[in-house]
Amino acid sequence: MLDANTNDVPTIVQDMGSYRRWIDPLLHEAYLKAESDKDAGRQLHASLALLPVDGTQVTYLAHRLLGAEPHEVSVLRDALAAHKDDLLENLWTVALKPEKGKEPQRLRAAAALAKYDPESEKWAKCSPLVVNDLVLENPVYLGQWSEAFRPVKKSLRVPLADIFRDRNAERAAERTLATNLLADYAADEPPVLADLIMDAEDKQFAVIYPAFAAQGERGLPVLTGEIDKKLPPDAPEDAKERLAKRQANAAVALLRMNQPAKVWPLLRHSPDPRVRSYLIHRLGPLGADADALVERLADEPDVTIRRALLLSLGPEEFAEAIWQPEEKKRLVEQLQEIYRKDADPGLHAAVEWLLRQWHEEAWLARTDQEWASDERMRAKRLVDIQRVLAKDKDQAKPQWYLTGQGQTMVVIPGPVEFLMGSPKTEAGRLPGENQHKRRIGRPFALAAKPVTLEQYRKFKARYGIGQIESWARTGDSPVIGMNWYTAAAYCNWLSEQEGLPQSQWCYEPLHPLPALAGSSAGRLAGSLGPLAASSGLSPKRTDPEFKEGMKLARDHLQRSGYRLPTQAEMEYACRAGATTSRYFGQTEELLDKYAWYIHNSQDRTWPVGSKKPNDLGLFDLHGNVWCWCQERYKDNPKEPQSVIVDKEDMLEIKDKDSRVLCCGAYSYPASNARCANRVGDVPASGNGAAGFRLARTLPPGSSP
């Protein structure tokens, strides 16, 4: 008995009954010797054996309980149970307020009280203190502590759930212990498990879900009830975010339990897309079956849901290792077919993004080049689009086409009307972003991506060589260091390359002259961007025909030539129907998935199309590079009484008049990566983070 495992001592003591008159003297002798030798283990075992016949052992064992090792606690607690009435007062004192320097005693005292006094009202005050100590214990002993506190598990659930939901990074280990304890303590209560599932992170979900699934359908009403919840429009943003996350988690749990009826509709695009976006990014990490998503992709009639399904299949959501080679090959072939044939630009972009994530860049480049080289096919596609716009402009849907330079253009039917600007409550809002109704009275096309360095060098072959490589490292990165004039010059050049008559060009140079050898990028300085003049791209020079004094064509918004977008066109296209601050929702939590900005860019631009597109099929709208807009920078009108029509601005370009740039860049914070965000800079400023995106007006039936 003296050398046995402590957990075995009670059984051995029970067997001593008929031998007591011989054993007791030996036990007293062993106790004294162990005490003298400072052999704590033998002294404890001897005392436990003497306790049934020697009440004086209570004092020693009660003291020993408060300093016991985790594996000793249950043995001491059970041994002292017969004397609990004499111990309760001191145990509660220790549990509620242990002496300074003796804080570990709280957990031991509380473990005893869990058995001795589980119904006490004092647990309301004690349980948070106990839980805070419990989650700091070595996980090796979690099983022993969980058993010790099982009698008071209901009292501990609330403080455990508080730690479960605490997202402080420093408490990660504590969250793990709390999660495991809750999975155990709530295993027979499906509503509690359902509530935990809906607030779970990836690893927590993996722990809680099996316990929930084991309860069958008993917890399903809680999940479906949460999905059916609606908040009023003026609800606080943090309440909307929390509900969106809970609904997304509920949807994954339902899908895993083969209850998809309420799941697929959540992937439909809506003015507030945050639930959809959270669900896109949680399906894979929370354990949904990729095959179920692929199967739904084939059967789903709603194109917005199909877009979402594609965006949920990326390698950050589902590891590439889950796909069998033949299965993935078939899926890639299906995606390639969609890319070639489907007219929806959002679906086209979602397929492109997924193929790019699966390292199919070469196929994409080859396919785009084949289209770009087929002038007859390109012209026919554009004519077909314009016929649709002319025939039924109210019912026409967005489409896409390719320029001869390989740039995808997204055609947006018009007229359209939307709420432009940001509400006063929007995080990061600037004073000039006043909300108002804006009407764009024309169909227009906007490039799916900013102009790349490779594309721009077809216009100016040696632009930036030896000067911008630190910030634009690949040809498919957006061109940077652009001033407004050089962007306008490119637009006229592209109109010419596309065979558009000069009467449709949107910019009137000051002095039409033959092109100079080489080029300049304007003054690469100004109030924005990290490059400034340090890149040395021909400071203070611009091509002479594109400089102060040049003009916009009087009717440039009716012409079909390539141009810079208006700020209304940019914001409308960026939103893609969303009323939230970003096209995917509000949160900065998901911004890394959609934007290159100061948090993740490593102080450089990245290949266009790397991040997820919006539902109109547009990439890089939140960050990577600022994009120049057509008009001067002005505050949005304050409280206009009528709809503001998007129309031509002042035609003459003056260096002193700042012009608009939208919507964030690689070297700028998250507050700039918003649909309504815009800043102003003078047109000659070659901002180091400034690029541009193509636009054009497509009057129904106009020539291609």
mmCIF file of C-alpha atoms in Angstrom, residues 262-534:
data_model
loop_
_atom_site.group_PDB
_atom_site.id
_atom_site.type_symbol
_atom_site.label_atom_id
_atom_site.label_comp_id
_atom_site.label_asym_id
_atom_site.label_seq_id
_atom_site.Cartn_x
_atom_site.Cartn_y
_atom_site.Cartn_z
ATOM 1 C CA LYS A 262 -31.676 26.342 -45.945
ATOM 2 C CA VAL A 263 -28.005 26.376 -46.898
ATOM 3 C CA TRP A 264 -27.983 27.035 -50.644
ATOM 4 C CA PRO A 265 -30.183 30.155 -50.476
ATOM 5 C CA LEU A 266 -27.618 31.770 -48.165
ATOM 6 C CA LEU A 267 -25.153 31.739 -51.074
ATOM 7 C CA ARG A 268 -27.457 33.899 -53.199
ATOM 8 C CA HIS A 269 -26.161 37.438 -53.691
ATOM 9 C CA SER A 270 -27.996 40.167 -51.780
ATOM 10 C CA PRO A 271 -27.490 43.845 -50.863
ATOM 11 C CA ASP A 272 -25.980 42.734 -47.559
ATOM 12 C CA PRO A 273 -23.690 39.863 -48.599
ATOM 13 C CA ARG A 274 -21.880 39.271 -45.326
ATOM 14 C CA VAL A 275 -23.579 35.945 -44.465
ATOM 15 C CA ARG A 276 -22.799 34.675 -47.950
ATOM 16 C CA SER A 277 -19.158 35.761 -47.711
ATOM 17 C CA TYR A 278 -18.611 34.165 -44.315
ATOM 18 C CA LEU A 279 -20.191 30.971 -45.609
ATOM 19 C CA ILE A 280 -17.953 30.963 -48.708
ATOM 20 C CA HIS A 281 -14.912 31.071 -46.466
ATOM 21 C CA ARG A 282 -16.152 28.610 -43.826
ATOM 22 C CA LEU A 283 -17.516 25.721 -45.858
ATOM 23 C CA GLY A 284 -14.123 24.078 -46.310
ATOM 24 C CA PRO A 285 -12.455 24.899 -42.980
ATOM 25 C CA LEU A 286 -15.518 23.728 -41.019
ATOM 26 C CA GLY A 287 -15.617 20.373 -42.770
ATOM 27 C CA ALA A 288 -18.210 20.590 -45.541
ATOM 28 C CA ASP A 289 -17.905 17.964 -48.262
ATOM 29 C CA ALA A 290 -16.339 19.435 -51.417
ATOM 30 C CA ASP A 291 -18.119 16.812 -53.536
ATOM 31 C CA ALA A 292 -21.468 18.122 -52.299
ATOM 32 C CA LEU A 293 -20.531 21.625 -53.477
ATOM 33 C CA VAL A 294 -19.395 20.380 -56.884
ATOM 34 C CA GLU A 295 -22.596 18.380 -57.281
ATOM 35 C CA ARG A 296 -24.659 21.437 -56.400
ATOM 36 C CA LEU A 297 -22.650 23.542 -58.856
ATOM 37 C CA ALA A 298 -23.849 21.298 -61.662
ATOM 38 C CA ASP A 299 -27.517 21.441 -60.584
ATOM 39 C CA GLU A 300 -27.901 24.990 -59.230
ATOM 40 C CA PRO A 301 -30.002 27.293 -61.463
ATOM 41 C CA ASP A 302 -29.162 30.544 -59.643
ATOM 42 C CA VAL A 303 -26.021 32.044 -61.183
ATOM 43 C CA THR A 304 -25.136 34.027 -58.049
ATOM 44 C CA ILE A 305 -25.119 30.811 -56.010
ATOM 45 C CA ARG A 306 -22.947 29.144 -58.646
ATOM 46 C CA ARG A 307 -20.452 32.010 -58.352
ATOM 47 C CA ALA A 308 -20.332 31.572 -54.586
ATOM 48 C CA LEU A 309 -19.832 27.807 -54.867
ATOM 49 C CA LEU A 310 -16.838 28.355 -57.139
ATOM 50 C CA LEU A 311 -15.310 30.911 -54.780
ATOM 51 C CA SER A 312 -15.668 28.455 -51.904
ATOM 52 C CA LEU A 313 -13.525 25.766 -53.588
ATOM 53 C CA GLY A 314 -10.146 27.507 -53.497
ATOM 54 C CA PRO A 315 -7.053 25.983 -51.863
ATOM 55 C CA GLU A 316 -7.391 28.175 -48.770
ATOM 56 C CA GLU A 317 -10.807 26.610 -48.228
ATOM 57 C CA PHE A 318 -10.150 23.053 -49.446
ATOM 58 C CA ALA A 319 -6.612 21.686 -49.506
ATOM 59 C CA GLU A 320 -5.594 20.512 -52.960
ATOM 60 C CA ALA A 321 -4.791 17.088 -51.508
ATOM 61 C CA ILE A 322 -8.505 16.287 -51.107
ATOM 62 C CA TRP A 323 -8.992 16.023 -54.864
ATOM 63 C CA GLN A 324 -8.312 12.757 -56.635
ATOM 64 C CA PRO A 325 -6.332 13.444 -59.851
ATOM 65 C CA GLU A 326 -9.024 12.158 -62.219
ATOM 66 C CA GLU A 327 -11.758 13.932 -60.287
ATOM 67 C CA LYS A 328 -9.899 17.226 -60.413
ATOM 68 C CA LYS A 329 -9.114 16.801 -64.100
ATOM 69 C CA ARG A 330 -12.815 16.388 -64.891
ATOM 70 C CA LEU A 331 -13.687 19.407 -62.792
ATOM 71 C CA VAL A 332 -11.021 21.554 -64.463
ATOM 72 C CA GLU A 333 -12.419 20.584 -67.862
ATOM 73 C CA GLN A 334 -15.914 21.599 -66.721
ATOM 74 C CA LEU A 335 -14.594 24.936 -65.490
ATOM 75 C CA GLN A 336 -12.767 25.552 -68.750
ATOM 76 C CA GLU A 337 -16.011 24.961 -70.623
ATOM 77 C CA ILE A 338 -17.804 27.516 -68.432
ATOM 78 C CA TYR A 339 -14.961 29.988 -68.953
ATOM 79 C CA ARG A 340 -15.213 29.694 -72.702
ATOM 80 C CA LYS A 341 -18.994 29.734 -73.098
ATOM 81 C CA ASP A 342 -20.890 31.323 -70.201
ATOM 82 C CA ALA A 343 -21.832 34.959 -70.776
ATOM 83 C CA ASP A 344 -22.146 35.915 -67.110
ATOM 84 C CA PRO A 345 -19.079 37.997 -66.122
ATOM 85 C CA GLY A 346 -19.334 37.090 -62.439
ATOM 86 C CA LEU A 347 -19.280 33.384 -63.232
ATOM 87 C CA HIS A 348 -16.519 33.912 -65.806
ATOM 88 C CA ALA A 349 -14.368 35.680 -63.194
ATOM 89 C CA ALA A 350 -15.070 33.122 -60.465
ATOM 90 C CA VAL A 351 -13.971 30.336 -62.805
ATOM 91 C CA GLU A 352 -10.866 32.306 -63.770
ATOM 92 C CA TRP A 353 -9.976 32.846 -60.125
ATOM 93 C CA LEU A 354 -10.383 29.170 -59.269
ATOM 94 C CA LEU A 355 -8.421 27.986 -62.297
ATOM 95 C CA ARG A 356 -5.669 30.425 -61.370
ATOM 96 C CA GLN A 357 -5.615 29.029 -57.836
ATOM 97 C CA TRP A 358 -5.260 25.558 -59.351
ATOM 98 C CA HIS A 359 -2.241 26.659 -61.407
ATOM 99 C CA GLU A 360 -4.022 26.797 -64.770
ATOM 100 C CA GLU A 361 -2.536 30.206 -65.669
ATOM 101 C CA ALA A 362 -0.988 28.893 -68.885
ATOM 102 C CA TRP A 363 -4.339 27.628 -70.170
ATOM 103 C CA LEU A 364 -6.014 30.933 -69.259
ATOM 104 C CA ALA A 365 -3.333 32.960 -71.040
ATOM 105 C CA ARG A 366 -3.484 30.761 -74.128
ATOM 106 C CA THR A 367 -7.262 30.919 -74.295
ATOM 107 C CA ASP A 368 -7.378 34.693 -73.865
ATOM 108 C CA GLN A 369 -4.727 35.133 -76.531
ATOM 109 C CA GLU A 370 -6.696 33.019 -78.982
ATOM 110 C CA TRP A 371 -9.750 35.201 -78.423
ATOM 111 C CA ALA A 372 -7.776 38.442 -78.587
ATOM 112 C CA SER A 373 -6.282 37.360 -81.921
ATOM 113 C CA ASP A 374 -9.645 36.487 -83.462
ATOM 114 C CA GLU A 375 -10.891 39.893 -84.553
ATOM 115 C CA ARG A 376 -13.989 38.535 -86.280
ATOM 116 C CA MET A 377 -15.126 36.613 -83.211
ATOM 117 C CA ARG A 378 -14.499 39.601 -80.938
ATOM 118 C CA ALA A 379 -16.464 41.919 -83.194
ATOM 119 C CA LYS A 380 -19.383 39.495 -83.411
ATOM 120 C CA ARG A 381 -19.498 39.087 -79.626
ATOM 121 C CA LEU A 382 -19.617 42.826 -79.098
ATOM 122 C CA VAL A 383 -22.300 43.308 -81.733
ATOM 123 C CA ASP A 384 -24.391 40.594 -80.078
ATOM 124 C CA ILE A 385 -24.020 42.330 -76.718
ATOM 125 C CA GLN A 386 -25.094 45.668 -78.157
ATOM 126 C CA ARG A 387 -28.106 44.092 -79.826
ATOM 127 C CA VAL A 388 -29.224 42.741 -76.476
ATOM 128 C CA LEU A 389 -28.766 46.191 -74.929
ATOM 129 C CA ALA A 390 -30.831 47.757 -77.724
ATOM 130 C CA LYS A 391 -33.577 45.135 -77.724
ATOM 131 C CA ASP A 392 -34.395 44.940 -74.033
ATOM 132 C CA LYS A 393 -32.318 47.390 -72.047
ATOM 133 C CA ASP A 394 -34.461 47.014 -68.921
ATOM 134 C CA GLN A 395 -33.963 43.242 -68.771
ATOM 135 C CA ALA A 396 -30.435 43.019 -70.182
ATOM 136 C CA LYS A 397 -27.884 41.358 -67.936
ATOM 137 C CA PRO A 398 -24.172 42.065 -67.543
ATOM 138 C CA GLN A 399 -21.909 40.346 -70.060
ATOM 139 C CA TRP A 400 -18.232 40.384 -70.973
ATOM 140 C CA TYR A 401 -15.997 40.638 -73.989
ATOM 141 C CA LEU A 402 -12.267 40.743 -74.711
ATOM 142 C CA THR A 403 -10.276 43.572 -76.291
ATOM 143 C CA GLY A 404 -7.616 42.971 -78.907
ATOM 144 C CA GLN A 405 -5.050 43.492 -76.131
ATOM 145 C CA GLY A 406 -6.571 40.631 -74.117
ATOM 146 C CA GLN A 407 -8.345 42.776 -71.532
ATOM 147 C CA THR A 408 -11.669 41.485 -70.241
ATOM 148 C CA MET A 409 -14.349 44.186 -70.260
ATOM 149 C CA VAL A 410 -17.508 43.801 -68.198
ATOM 150 C CA VAL A 411 -20.584 45.308 -69.864
ATOM 151 C CA ILE A 412 -23.058 46.824 -67.394
ATOM 152 C CA PRO A 413 -26.517 47.605 -68.794
ATOM 153 C CA GLY A 414 -27.933 51.035 -68.143
ATOM 154 C CA PRO A 415 -29.499 53.193 -67.064
ATOM 155 C CA VAL A 416 -28.872 52.321 -63.412
ATOM 156 C CA GLU A 417 -29.617 54.157 -60.196
ATOM 157 C CA PHE A 418 -28.005 53.508 -56.820
ATOM 158 C CA LEU A 419 -27.212 55.009 -53.429
ATOM 159 C CA MET A 420 -23.720 56.471 -53.753
ATOM 160 C CA GLY A 421 -21.451 57.377 -50.848
ATOM 161 C CA SER A 422 -21.278 55.998 -47.322
ATOM 162 C CA PRO A 423 -23.471 56.270 -44.222
ATOM 163 C CA LYS A 424 -22.160 58.378 -41.366
ATOM 164 C CA THR A 425 -21.669 55.246 -39.275
ATOM 165 C CA GLU A 426 -19.305 53.538 -41.753
ATOM 166 C CA ALA A 427 -15.856 52.777 -40.349
ATOM 167 C CA GLY A 428 -13.138 54.741 -42.135
ATOM 168 C CA ARG A 429 -15.607 57.162 -43.731
ATOM 169 C CA LEU A 430 -14.248 60.444 -45.076
ATOM 170 C CA PRO A 431 -16.210 63.727 -44.830
ATOM 171 C CA GLY A 432 -16.933 64.051 -48.557
ATOM 172 C CA GLU A 433 -18.662 60.686 -48.914
ATOM 173 C CA ASN A 434 -22.193 62.049 -48.455
ATOM 174 C CA GLN A 435 -24.844 59.551 -49.446
ATOM 175 C CA HIS A 436 -27.108 60.482 -52.334
ATOM 176 C CA LYS A 437 -28.944 58.838 -55.196
ATOM 177 C CA ARG A 438 -26.920 58.768 -58.404
ATOM 178 C CA ARG A 439 -28.142 57.863 -61.878
ATOM 179 C CA ILE A 440 -25.894 56.542 -64.630
ATOM 180 C CA GLY A 441 -27.990 56.963 -67.736
ATOM 181 C CA ARG A 442 -26.031 54.751 -70.105
ATOM 182 C CA PRO A 443 -24.722 51.218 -70.503
ATOM 183 C CA PHE A 444 -20.993 51.117 -69.958
ATOM 184 C CA ALA A 445 -18.122 48.671 -69.842
ATOM 185 C CA LEU A 446 -15.423 48.496 -67.183
ATOM 186 C CA ALA A 447 -12.225 46.471 -67.311
ATOM 187 C CA ALA A 448 -12.234 43.442 -65.059
ATOM 188 C CA LYS A 449 -8.710 44.322 -63.876
ATOM 189 C CA PRO A 450 -6.390 47.326 -63.797
ATOM 190 C CA VAL A 451 -4.094 47.740 -66.784
ATOM 191 C CA THR A 452 -1.007 45.606 -66.229
ATOM 192 C CA LEU A 453 2.616 46.497 -66.715
ATOM 193 C CA GLU A 454 2.838 44.082 -69.661
ATOM 194 C CA GLN A 455 -0.207 45.644 -71.319
ATOM 195 C CA TYR A 456 1.066 49.174 -70.788
ATOM 196 C CA ARG A 457 4.458 48.337 -72.270
ATOM 197 C CA LYS A 458 2.748 47.546 -75.556
ATOM 198 C CA PHE A 459 2.048 51.271 -75.568
ATOM 199 C CA LYS A 460 5.345 52.457 -74.049
ATOM 200 C CA ALA A 461 7.842 49.654 -74.434
ATOM 201 C CA ARG A 462 10.478 50.681 -71.899
ATOM 202 C CA TYR A 463 8.263 52.169 -69.239
ATOM 203 C CA GLY A 464 9.748 51.831 -65.742
ATOM 204 C CA ILE A 465 12.546 49.418 -66.663
ATOM 205 C CA GLY A 466 15.139 49.402 -63.925
ATOM 206 C CA GLN A 467 13.031 51.682 -61.755
ATOM 207 C CA ILE A 468 9.796 50.069 -60.578
ATOM 208 C CA GLU A 469 10.725 46.396 -60.218
ATOM 209 C CA SER A 470 10.762 46.592 -56.419
ATOM 210 C CA TRP A 471 7.053 47.398 -56.459
ATOM 211 C CA ALA A 472 5.867 45.758 -59.691
ATOM 212 C CA ARG A 473 7.788 42.506 -59.991
ATOM 213 C CA THR A 474 5.854 40.748 -62.739
ATOM 214 C CA GLY A 475 4.313 41.720 -66.041
ATOM 215 C CA ASP A 476 0.850 40.808 -64.785
ATOM 216 C CA SER A 477 1.135 43.222 -61.861
ATOM 217 C CA PRO A 478 -0.733 46.496 -62.316
ATOM 218 C CA VAL A 479 1.219 49.298 -63.911
ATOM 219 C CA ILE A 480 2.177 51.903 -61.294
ATOM 220 C CA GLY A 481 3.443 55.455 -61.197
ATOM 221 C CA MET A 482 0.662 56.579 -63.540
ATOM 222 C CA ASN A 483 -0.452 60.168 -63.736
ATOM 223 C CA TRP A 484 -3.836 61.087 -65.159
ATOM 224 C CA TYR A 485 -2.367 62.271 -68.454
ATOM 225 C CA THR A 486 -0.510 59.036 -69.213
ATOM 226 C CA ALA A 487 -3.636 57.044 -68.419
ATOM 227 C CA ALA A 488 -5.650 59.208 -70.810
ATOM 228 C CA ALA A 489 -2.992 58.789 -73.503
ATOM 229 C CA TYR A 490 -3.215 55.009 -73.185
ATOM 230 C CA CYS A 491 -7.000 55.149 -73.557
ATOM 231 C CA ASN A 492 -6.764 57.043 -76.865
ATOM 232 C CA TRP A 493 -4.057 54.641 -78.052
ATOM 233 C CA LEU A 494 -6.253 51.635 -77.213
ATOM 234 C CA SER A 495 -9.222 53.196 -79.041
ATOM 235 C CA GLU A 496 -6.975 53.457 -82.080
ATOM 236 C CA GLN A 497 -5.729 49.875 -81.694
ATOM 237 C CA GLU A 498 -9.307 48.639 -81.473
ATOM 238 C CA GLY A 499 -10.194 50.348 -84.738
ATOM 239 C CA LEU A 500 -12.542 52.930 -83.262
ATOM 240 C CA PRO A 501 -12.914 56.084 -85.385
ATOM 241 C CA GLN A 502 -11.250 59.194 -84.030
ATOM 242 C CA SER A 503 -14.676 60.794 -83.681
ATOM 243 C CA GLN A 504 -15.296 58.324 -80.825
ATOM 244 C CA TRP A 505 -12.070 59.013 -78.927
ATOM 245 C CA CYS A 506 -12.649 60.653 -75.567
ATOM 246 C CA TYR A 507 -9.563 62.861 -75.163
ATOM 247 C CA GLU A 508 -8.500 65.868 -77.226
ATOM 248 C CA PRO A 509 -4.741 66.422 -76.967
ATOM 249 C CA LEU A 510 -3.535 69.961 -76.583
ATOM 250 C CA HIS A 511 -1.207 69.751 -79.579
ATOM 251 C CA PRO A 512 -1.595 66.622 -81.707
ATOM 252 C CA LEU A 513 2.015 65.736 -82.512
ATOM 253 C CA PRO A 514 3.779 62.571 -83.620
ATOM 254 C CA ALA A 515 4.633 60.343 -80.670
ATOM 255 C CA LEU A 516 7.992 61.017 -79.089
ATOM 256 C CA ALA A 517 10.591 58.322 -78.770
ATOM 257 C CA GLY A 518 10.264 56.934 -75.270
ATOM 258 C CA SER A 519 7.765 58.300 -72.798
ATOM 259 C CA SER A 520 7.370 59.716 -69.380
ATOM 260 C CA ALA A 521 5.250 58.766 -66.475
ATOM 261 C CA GLY A 522 4.678 62.243 -65.222
ATOM 262 C CA ARG A 523 5.788 63.527 -61.898
ATOM 263 C CA LEU A 524 6.080 60.454 -59.665
ATOM 264 C CA ALA A 525 5.563 62.366 -56.468
ATOM 265 C CA GLY A 526 2.674 63.889 -54.659
ATOM 266 C CA SER A 527 0.809 63.337 -51.463
ATOM 267 C CA LEU A 528 0.185 59.632 -51.992
ATOM 268 C CA GLY A 529 2.229 56.462 -52.230
ATOM 269 C CA PRO A 530 5.648 55.261 -51.122
ATOM 270 C CA LEU A 531 7.504 55.595 -54.405
ATOM 271 C CA ALA A 532 7.259 59.345 -54.894
ATOM 272 C CA ALA A 533 10.103 60.843 -56.853
ATOM 273 C CA SER A 534 12.524 58.161 -55.692
#
